[in-house]
PDB file of C-alpha atoms in Angstrom:
ATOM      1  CA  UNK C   1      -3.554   1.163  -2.673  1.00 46.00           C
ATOM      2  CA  UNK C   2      -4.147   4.001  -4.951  1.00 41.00           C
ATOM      3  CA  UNK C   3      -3.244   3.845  -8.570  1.00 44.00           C
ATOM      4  CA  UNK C   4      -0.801   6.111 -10.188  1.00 42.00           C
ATOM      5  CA  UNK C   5      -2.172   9.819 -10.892  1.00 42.00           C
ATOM      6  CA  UNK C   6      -3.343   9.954 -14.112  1.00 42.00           C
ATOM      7  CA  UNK C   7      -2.780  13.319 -15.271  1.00 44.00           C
ATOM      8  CA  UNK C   8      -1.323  11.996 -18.446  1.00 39.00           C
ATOM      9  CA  UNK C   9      -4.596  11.362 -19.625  1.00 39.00           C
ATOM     10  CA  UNK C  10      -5.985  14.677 -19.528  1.00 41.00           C
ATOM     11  CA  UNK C  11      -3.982  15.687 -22.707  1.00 38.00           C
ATOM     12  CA  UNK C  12      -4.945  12.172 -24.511  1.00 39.00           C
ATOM     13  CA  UNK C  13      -5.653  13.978 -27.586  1.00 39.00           C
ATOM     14  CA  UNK C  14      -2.733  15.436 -28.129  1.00 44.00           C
ATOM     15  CA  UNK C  15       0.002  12.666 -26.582  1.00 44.00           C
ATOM     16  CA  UNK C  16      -0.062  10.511 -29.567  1.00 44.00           C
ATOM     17  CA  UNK C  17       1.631  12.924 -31.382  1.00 44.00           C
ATOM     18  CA  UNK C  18       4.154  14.885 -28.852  1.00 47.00           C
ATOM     19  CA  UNK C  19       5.496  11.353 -28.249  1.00 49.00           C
ATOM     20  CA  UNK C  20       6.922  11.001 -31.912  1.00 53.00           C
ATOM     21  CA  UNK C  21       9.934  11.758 -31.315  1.00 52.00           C
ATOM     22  CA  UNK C  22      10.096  12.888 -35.296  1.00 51.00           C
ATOM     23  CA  UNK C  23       7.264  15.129 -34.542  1.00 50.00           C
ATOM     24  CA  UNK C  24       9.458  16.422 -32.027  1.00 54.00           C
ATOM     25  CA  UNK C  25      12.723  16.809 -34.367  1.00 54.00           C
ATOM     26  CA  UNK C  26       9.901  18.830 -36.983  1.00 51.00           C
ATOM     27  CA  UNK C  27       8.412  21.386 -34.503  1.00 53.00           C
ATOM     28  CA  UNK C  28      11.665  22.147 -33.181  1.00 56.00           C
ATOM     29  CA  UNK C  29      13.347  22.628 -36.218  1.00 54.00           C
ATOM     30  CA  UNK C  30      10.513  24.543 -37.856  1.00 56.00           C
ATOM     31  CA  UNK C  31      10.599  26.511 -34.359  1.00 52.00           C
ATOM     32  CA  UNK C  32      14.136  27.503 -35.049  1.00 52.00           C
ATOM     33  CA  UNK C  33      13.778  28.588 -39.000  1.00 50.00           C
ATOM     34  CA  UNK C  34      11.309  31.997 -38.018  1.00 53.00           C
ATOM     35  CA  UNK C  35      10.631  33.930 -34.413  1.00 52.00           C
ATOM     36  CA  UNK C  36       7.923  33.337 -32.742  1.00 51.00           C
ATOM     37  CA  UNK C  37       6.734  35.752 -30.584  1.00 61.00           C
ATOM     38  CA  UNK C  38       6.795  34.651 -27.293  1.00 68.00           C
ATOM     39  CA  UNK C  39       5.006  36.469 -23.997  1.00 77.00           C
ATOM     40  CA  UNK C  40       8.021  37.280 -21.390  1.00 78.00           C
ATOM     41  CA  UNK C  41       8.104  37.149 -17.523  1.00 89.00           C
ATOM     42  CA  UNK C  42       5.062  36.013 -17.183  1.00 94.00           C
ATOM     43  CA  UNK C  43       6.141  33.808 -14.730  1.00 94.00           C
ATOM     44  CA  UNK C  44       7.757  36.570 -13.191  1.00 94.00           C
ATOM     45  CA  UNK C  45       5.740  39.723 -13.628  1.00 94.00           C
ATOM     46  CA  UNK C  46       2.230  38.234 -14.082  1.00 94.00           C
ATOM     47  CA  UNK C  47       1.682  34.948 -12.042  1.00 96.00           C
ATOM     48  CA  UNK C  48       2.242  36.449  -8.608  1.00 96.00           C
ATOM     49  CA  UNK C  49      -0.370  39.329  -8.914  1.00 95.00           C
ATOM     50  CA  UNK C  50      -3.103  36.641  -9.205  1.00 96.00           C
ATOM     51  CA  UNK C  51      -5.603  36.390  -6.513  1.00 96.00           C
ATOM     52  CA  UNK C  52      -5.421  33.528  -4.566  1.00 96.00           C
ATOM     53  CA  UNK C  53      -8.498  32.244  -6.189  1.00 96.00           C
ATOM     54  CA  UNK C  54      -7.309  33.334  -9.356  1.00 97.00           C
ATOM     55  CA  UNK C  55      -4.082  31.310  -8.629  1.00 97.00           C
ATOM     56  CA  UNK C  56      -6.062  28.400  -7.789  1.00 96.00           C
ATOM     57  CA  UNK C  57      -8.540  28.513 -10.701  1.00 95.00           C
ATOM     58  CA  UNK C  58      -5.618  28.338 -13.376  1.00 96.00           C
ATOM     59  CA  UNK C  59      -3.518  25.791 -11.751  1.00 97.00           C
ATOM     60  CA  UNK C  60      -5.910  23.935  -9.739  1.00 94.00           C
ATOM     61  CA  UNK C  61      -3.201  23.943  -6.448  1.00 95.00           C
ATOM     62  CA  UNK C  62      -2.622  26.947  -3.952  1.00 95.00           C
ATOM     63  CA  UNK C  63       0.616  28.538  -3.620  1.00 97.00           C
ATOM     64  CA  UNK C  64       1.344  26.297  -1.263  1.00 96.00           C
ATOM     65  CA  UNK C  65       0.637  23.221  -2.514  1.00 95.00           C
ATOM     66  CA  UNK C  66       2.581  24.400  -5.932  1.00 97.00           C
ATOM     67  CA  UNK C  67       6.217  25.110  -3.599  1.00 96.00           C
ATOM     68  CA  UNK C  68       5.335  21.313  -2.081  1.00 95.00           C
ATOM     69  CA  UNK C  69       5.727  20.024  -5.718  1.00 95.00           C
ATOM     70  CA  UNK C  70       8.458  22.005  -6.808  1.00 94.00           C
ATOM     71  CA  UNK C  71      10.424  21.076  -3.249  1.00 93.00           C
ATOM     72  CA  UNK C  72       9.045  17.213  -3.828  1.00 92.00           C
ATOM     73  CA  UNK C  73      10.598  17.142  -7.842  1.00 91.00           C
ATOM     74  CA  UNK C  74      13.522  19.275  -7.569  1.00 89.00           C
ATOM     75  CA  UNK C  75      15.819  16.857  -6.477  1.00 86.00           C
ATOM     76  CA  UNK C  76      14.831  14.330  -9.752  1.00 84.00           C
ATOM     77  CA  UNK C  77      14.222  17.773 -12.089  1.00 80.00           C
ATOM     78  CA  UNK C  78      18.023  17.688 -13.378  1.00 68.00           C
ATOM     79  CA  UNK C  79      17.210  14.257 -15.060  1.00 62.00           C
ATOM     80  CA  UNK C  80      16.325  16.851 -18.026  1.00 62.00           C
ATOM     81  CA  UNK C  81      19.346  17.139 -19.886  1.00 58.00           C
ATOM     82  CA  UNK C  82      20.874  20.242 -20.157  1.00 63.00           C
ATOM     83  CA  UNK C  83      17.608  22.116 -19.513  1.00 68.00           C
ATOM     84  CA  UNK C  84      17.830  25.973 -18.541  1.00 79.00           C
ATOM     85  CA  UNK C  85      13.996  26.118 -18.078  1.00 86.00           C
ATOM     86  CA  UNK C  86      13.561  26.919 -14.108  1.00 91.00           C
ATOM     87  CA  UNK C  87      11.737  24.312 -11.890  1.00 92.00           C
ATOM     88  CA  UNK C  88       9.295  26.968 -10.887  1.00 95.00           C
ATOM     89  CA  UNK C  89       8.126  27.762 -14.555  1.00 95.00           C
ATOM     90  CA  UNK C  90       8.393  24.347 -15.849  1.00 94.00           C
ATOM     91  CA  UNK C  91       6.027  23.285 -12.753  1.00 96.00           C
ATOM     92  CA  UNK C  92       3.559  26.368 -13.781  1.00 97.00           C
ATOM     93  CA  UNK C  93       3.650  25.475 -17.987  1.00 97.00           C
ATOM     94  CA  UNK C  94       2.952  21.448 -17.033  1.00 97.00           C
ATOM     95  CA  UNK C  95      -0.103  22.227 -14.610  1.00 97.00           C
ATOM     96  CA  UNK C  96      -1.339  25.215 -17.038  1.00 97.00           C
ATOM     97  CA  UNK C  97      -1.561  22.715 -20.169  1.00 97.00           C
ATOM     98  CA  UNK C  98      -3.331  20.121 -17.771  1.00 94.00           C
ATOM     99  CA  UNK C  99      -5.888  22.191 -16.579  1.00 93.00           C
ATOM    100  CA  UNK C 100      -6.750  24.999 -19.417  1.00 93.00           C
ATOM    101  CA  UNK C 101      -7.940  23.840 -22.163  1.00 87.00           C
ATOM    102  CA  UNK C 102      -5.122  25.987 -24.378  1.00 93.00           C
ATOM    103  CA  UNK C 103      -3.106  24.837 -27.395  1.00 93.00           C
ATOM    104  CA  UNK C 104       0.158  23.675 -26.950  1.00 92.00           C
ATOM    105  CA  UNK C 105       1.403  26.529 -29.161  1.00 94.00           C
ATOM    106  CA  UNK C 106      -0.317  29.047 -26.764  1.00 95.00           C
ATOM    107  CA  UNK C 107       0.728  27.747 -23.733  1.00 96.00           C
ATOM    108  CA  UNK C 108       4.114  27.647 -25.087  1.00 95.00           C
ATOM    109  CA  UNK C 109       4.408  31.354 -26.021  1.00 95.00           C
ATOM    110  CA  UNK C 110       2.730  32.187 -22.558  1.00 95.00           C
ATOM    111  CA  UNK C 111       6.073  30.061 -20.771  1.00 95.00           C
ATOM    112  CA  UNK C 112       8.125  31.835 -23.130  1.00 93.00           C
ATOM    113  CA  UNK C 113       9.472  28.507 -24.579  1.00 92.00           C
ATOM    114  CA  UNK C 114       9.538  26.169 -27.087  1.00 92.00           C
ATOM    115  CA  UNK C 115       6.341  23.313 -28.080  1.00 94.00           C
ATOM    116  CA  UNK C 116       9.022  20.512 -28.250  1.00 92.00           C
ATOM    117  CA  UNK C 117      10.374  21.809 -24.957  1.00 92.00           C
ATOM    118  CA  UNK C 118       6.592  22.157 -23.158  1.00 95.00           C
ATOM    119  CA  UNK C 119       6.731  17.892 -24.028  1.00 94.00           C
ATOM    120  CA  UNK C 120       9.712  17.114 -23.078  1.00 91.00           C
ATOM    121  CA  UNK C 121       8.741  19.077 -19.648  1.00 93.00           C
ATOM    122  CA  UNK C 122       5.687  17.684 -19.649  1.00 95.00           C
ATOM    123  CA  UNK C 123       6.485  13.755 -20.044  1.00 93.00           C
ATOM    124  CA  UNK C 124       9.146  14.366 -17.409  1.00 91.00           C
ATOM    125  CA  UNK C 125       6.232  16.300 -14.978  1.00 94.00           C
ATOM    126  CA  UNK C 126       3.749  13.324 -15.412  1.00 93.00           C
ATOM    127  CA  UNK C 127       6.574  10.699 -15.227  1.00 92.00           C
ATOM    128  CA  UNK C 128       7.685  12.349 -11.902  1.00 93.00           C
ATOM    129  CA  UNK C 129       4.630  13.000 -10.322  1.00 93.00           C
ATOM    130  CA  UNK C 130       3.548   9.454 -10.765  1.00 90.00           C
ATOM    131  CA  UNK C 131       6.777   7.998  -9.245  1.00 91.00           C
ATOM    132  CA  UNK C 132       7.566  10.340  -6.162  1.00 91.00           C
ATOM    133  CA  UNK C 133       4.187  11.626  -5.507  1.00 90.00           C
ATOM    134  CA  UNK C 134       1.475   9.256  -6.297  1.00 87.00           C
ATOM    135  CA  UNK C 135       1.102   8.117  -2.199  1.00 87.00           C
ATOM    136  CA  UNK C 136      -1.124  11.558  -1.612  1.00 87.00           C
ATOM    137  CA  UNK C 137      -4.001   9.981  -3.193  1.00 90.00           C
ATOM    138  CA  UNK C 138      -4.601   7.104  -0.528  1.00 93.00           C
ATOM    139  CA  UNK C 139      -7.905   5.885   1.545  1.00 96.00           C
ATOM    140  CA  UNK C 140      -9.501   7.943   4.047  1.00 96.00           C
ATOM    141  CA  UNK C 141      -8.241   6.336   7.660  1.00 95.00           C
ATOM    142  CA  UNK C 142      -8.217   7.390  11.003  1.00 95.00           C
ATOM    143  CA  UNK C 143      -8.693  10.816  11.625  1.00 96.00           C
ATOM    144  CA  UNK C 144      -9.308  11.584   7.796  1.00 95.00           C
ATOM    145  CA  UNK C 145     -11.962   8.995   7.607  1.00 96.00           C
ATOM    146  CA  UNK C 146     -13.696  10.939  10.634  1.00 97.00           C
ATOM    147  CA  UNK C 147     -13.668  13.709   8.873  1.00 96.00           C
ATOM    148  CA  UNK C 148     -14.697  12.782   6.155  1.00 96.00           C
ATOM    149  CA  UNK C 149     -17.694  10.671   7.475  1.00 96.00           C
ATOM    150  CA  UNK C 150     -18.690  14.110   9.007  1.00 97.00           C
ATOM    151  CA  UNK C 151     -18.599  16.086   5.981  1.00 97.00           C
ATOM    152  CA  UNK C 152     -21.349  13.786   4.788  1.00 97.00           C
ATOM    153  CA  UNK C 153     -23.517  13.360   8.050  1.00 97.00           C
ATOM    154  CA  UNK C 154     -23.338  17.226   7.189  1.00 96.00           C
ATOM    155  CA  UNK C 155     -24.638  17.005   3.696  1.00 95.00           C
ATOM    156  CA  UNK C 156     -27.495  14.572   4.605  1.00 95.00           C
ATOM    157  CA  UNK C 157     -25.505  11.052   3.557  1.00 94.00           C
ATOM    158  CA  UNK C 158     -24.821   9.515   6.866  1.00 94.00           C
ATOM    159  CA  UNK C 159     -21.826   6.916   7.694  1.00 94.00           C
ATOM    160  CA  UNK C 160     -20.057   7.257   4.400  1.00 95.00           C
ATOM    161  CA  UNK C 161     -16.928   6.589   3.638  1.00 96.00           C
ATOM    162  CA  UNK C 162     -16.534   8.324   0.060  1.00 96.00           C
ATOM    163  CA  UNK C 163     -18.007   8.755  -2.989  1.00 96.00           C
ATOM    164  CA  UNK C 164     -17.506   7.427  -6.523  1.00 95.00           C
ATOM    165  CA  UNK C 165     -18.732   8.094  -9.676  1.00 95.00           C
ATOM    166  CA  UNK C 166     -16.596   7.998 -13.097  1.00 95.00           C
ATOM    167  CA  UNK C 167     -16.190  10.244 -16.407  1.00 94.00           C
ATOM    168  CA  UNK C 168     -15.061   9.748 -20.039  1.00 96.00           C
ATOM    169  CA  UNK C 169     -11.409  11.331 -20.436  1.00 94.00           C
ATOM    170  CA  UNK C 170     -11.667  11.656 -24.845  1.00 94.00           C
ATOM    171  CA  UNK C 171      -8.921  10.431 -26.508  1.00 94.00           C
ATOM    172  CA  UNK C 172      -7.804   9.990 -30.211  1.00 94.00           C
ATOM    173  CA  UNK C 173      -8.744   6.835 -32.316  1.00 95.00           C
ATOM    174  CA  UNK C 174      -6.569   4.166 -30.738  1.00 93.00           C
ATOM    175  CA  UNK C 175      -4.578   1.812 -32.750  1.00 92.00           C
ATOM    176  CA  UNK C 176      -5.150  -1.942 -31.386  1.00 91.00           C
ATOM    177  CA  UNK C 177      -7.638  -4.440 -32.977  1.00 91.00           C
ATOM    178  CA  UNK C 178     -10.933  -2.966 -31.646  1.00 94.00           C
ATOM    179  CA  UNK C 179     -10.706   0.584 -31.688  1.00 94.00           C
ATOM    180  CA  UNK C 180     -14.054   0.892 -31.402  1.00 95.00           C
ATOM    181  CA  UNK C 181     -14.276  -0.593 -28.071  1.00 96.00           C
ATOM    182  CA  UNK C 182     -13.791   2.777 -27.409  1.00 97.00           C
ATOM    183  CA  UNK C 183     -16.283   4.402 -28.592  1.00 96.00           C
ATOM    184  CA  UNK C 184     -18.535   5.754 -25.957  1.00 96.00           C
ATOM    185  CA  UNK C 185     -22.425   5.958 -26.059  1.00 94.00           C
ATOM    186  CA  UNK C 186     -21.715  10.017 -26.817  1.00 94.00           C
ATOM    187  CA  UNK C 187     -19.959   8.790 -30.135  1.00 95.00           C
ATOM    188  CA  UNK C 188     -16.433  10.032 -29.520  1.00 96.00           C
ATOM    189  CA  UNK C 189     -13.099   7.758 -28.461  1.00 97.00           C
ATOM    190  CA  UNK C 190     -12.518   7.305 -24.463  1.00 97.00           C
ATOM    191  CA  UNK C 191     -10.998   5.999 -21.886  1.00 96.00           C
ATOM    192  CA  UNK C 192     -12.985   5.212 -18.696  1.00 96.00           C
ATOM    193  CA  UNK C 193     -11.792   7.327 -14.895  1.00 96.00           C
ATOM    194  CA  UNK C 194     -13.702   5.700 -11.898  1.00 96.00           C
ATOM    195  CA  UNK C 195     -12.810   8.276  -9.090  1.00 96.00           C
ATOM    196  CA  UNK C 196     -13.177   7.714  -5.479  1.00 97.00           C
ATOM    197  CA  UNK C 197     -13.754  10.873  -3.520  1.00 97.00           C
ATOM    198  CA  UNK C 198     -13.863  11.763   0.265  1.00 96.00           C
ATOM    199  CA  UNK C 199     -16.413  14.337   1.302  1.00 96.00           C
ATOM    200  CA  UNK C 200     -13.816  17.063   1.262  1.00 94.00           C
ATOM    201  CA  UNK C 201     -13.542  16.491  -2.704  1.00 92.00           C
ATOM    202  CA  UNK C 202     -10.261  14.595  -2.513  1.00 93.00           C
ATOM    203  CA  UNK C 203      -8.930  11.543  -4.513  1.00 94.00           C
ATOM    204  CA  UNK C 204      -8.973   8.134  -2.454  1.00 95.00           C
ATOM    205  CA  UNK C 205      -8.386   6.252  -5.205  1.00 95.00           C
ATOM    206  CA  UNK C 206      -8.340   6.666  -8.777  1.00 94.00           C
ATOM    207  CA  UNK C 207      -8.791   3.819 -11.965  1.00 94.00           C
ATOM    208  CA  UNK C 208      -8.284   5.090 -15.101  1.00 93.00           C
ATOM    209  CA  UNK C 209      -7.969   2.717 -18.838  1.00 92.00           C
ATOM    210  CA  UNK C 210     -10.589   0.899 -19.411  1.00 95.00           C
ATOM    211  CA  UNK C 211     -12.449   1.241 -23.020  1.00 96.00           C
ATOM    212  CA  UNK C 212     -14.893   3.913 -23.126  1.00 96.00           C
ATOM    213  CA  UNK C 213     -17.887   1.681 -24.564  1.00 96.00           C
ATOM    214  CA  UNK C 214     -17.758   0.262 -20.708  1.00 96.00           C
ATOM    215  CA  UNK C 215     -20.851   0.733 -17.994  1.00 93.00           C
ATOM    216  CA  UNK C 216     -19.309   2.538 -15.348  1.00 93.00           C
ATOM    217  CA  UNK C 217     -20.691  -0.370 -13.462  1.00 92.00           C
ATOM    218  CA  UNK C 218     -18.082  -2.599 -15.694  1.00 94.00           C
ATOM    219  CA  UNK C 219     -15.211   0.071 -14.754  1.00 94.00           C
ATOM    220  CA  UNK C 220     -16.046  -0.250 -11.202  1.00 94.00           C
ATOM    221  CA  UNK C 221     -15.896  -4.181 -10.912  1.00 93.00           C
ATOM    222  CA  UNK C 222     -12.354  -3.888 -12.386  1.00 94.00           C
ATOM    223  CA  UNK C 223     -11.189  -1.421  -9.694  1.00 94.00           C
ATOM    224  CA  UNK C 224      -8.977  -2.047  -6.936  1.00 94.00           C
ATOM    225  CA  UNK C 225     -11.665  -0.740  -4.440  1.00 94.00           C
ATOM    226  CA  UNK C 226     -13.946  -3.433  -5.709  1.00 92.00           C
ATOM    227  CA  UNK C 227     -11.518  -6.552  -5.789  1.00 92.00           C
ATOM    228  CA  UNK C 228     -11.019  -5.631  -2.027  1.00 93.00           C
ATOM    229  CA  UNK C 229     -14.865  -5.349  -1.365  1.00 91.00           C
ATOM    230  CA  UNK C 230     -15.231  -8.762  -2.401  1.00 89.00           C
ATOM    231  CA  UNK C 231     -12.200 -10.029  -0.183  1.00 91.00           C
ATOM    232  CA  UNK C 232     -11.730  -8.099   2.589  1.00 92.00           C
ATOM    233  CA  UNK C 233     -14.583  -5.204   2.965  1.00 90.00           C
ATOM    234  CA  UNK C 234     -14.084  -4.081   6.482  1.00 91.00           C
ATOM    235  CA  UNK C 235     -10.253  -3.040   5.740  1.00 93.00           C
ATOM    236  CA  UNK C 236     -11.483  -0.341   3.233  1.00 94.00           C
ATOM    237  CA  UNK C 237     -15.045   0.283   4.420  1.00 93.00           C
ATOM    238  CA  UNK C 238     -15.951  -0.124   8.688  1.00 94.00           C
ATOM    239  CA  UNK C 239     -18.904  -1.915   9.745  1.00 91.00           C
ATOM    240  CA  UNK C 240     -22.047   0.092   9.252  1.00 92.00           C
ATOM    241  CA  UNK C 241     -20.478   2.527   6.683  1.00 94.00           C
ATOM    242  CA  UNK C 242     -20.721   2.425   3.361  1.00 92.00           C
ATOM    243  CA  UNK C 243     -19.736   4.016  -0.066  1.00 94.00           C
ATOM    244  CA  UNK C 244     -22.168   5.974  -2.110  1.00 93.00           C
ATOM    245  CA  UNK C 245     -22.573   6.367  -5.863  1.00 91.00           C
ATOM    246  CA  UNK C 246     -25.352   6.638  -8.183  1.00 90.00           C
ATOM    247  CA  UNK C 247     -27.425   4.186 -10.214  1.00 87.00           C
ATOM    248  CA  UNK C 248     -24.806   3.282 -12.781  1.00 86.00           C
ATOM    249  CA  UNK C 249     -23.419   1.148  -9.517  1.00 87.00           C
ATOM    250  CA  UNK C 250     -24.031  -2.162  -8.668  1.00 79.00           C
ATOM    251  CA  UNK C 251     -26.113  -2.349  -5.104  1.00 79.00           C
ATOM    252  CA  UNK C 252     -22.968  -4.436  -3.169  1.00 73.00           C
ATOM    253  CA  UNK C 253     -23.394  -4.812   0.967  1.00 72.00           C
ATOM    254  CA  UNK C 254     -20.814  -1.856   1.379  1.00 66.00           C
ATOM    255  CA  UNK C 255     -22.338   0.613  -1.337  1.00 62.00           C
ATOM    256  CA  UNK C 256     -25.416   2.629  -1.840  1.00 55.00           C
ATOM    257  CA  UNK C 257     -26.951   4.405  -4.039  1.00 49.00           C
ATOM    258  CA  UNK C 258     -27.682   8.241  -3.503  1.00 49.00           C
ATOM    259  CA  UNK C 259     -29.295   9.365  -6.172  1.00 42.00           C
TER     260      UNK C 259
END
């Protein structure tokens, strides 16, 4: 049901390049003709006197969740050749550069590693999390759909399933036949995410791709979510419940708009 995580996209700007693999040859070689200082143990000596919500704020997970991820990949992680990077700080470097909003040259010197290793690590993270862990984004059913449903009787948005709404993830000037498909309304390069959230502010479903010069209305119609609307309603959203979004969305018998 759900569509692969698309954490790829959040570094869009810079993946056209990292994925040249002469761009990779270049940095590593230039990385190897002068030292560059590089900040050490941070994994070691600075990561675990964060706060929890410190922890959380950097890397978007708890503690917790982090050691599911590392036990979930560390049976695939050797599929990096001759890597001597740990799983732990490999995890820590790939979640840092999707979150913060740092270079990849700082968030290389703050792993203590290299820029052409920090992609390598990173296409493998993405790759991986995609294949082995993309099932935890899934519909609200059963228990979790009461739940959820509760959470927004709570909030003053009775018998709802989940919300969606969508965002523009910026990318660099594509290279098909209409680039500027892509250009959004705010003037820069896109791609569309239409996110499906339950009232606990987790993923249901996620559809990410679509040209950034779309109406979110135009994203949603080429969901998943909406395909099964028009076939089969009742199997994502119960009789008498509905899914709420705002006016961007089309008015459909199992929608409605909230603000």
């Amino acid at each position: 049901m759900a569509d692969h995580v698309a954490f790829a996209y959040l570094i869009a700007d810079e993946l056209e390049a990292i994925e040249n693999p002469l761009f990779l040859q270049y940095i590593e070689h230039d990385e190897q003709q002068r030292m560059v200082p590089k900040i050490a143990n941070f994994v070691e000596d600075v990561v675990p006197l964060y706060s929890l919500s410190e922890f959380r704020s950097h890397f978007r997970l708890s503690r917790e969740q982090v050691e599911d991820v590392i036990t979930t990949l560390g049976p695939v992680y050797m599929n990096l050749q001759q890597t001597k990077l740990p799983l732990t700080n490999s995890v820590l470097a790939c979640l840092w550069t999707l979150v913060n909003q740092e270079s990849y040259r700082g968030v290389a010197d703050r792993f203590n590693m290299s820029k052409s290793t920090l992609a390598k690590h990173l296409h493998e993270f993405c790759y991986n999390i995609n294949t082995y862990m993309a099932h935890h984004i899934s519909w609200p059913r059963g228990q979790r759909l009461e739940m959820s449903k509760l959470g927004f009787d709570t909030a003053g948005f009775p018998n709802t399933v989940c919300a969606v709404d969508g965002c523009h993830i910026p990318i660099m000037r594509p290279h098909c036949d209409n680039p500027l498909a892509y250009m959004n309304r705010k003037q820069f390069y896109s791609v569309n995410l239409t996110g499906f959230c339950d009232s606990q502010r987790r993923f249901c479903h996620i559809s990410v791709g679509h040209p950034g010069s779309w109406h979110d209305a135009r994203a949603f119609r080429f969901t998943e979510v909406c395909r099964v609307l028009e076939e089969d309603p009742h199997s994502l959203v119960p009789q008498g419940m509905h899914i709420i979004g705002d006016s961007a969305y089309p008015l459909l018998p199992q929608t409605y708009e909230a603000l």
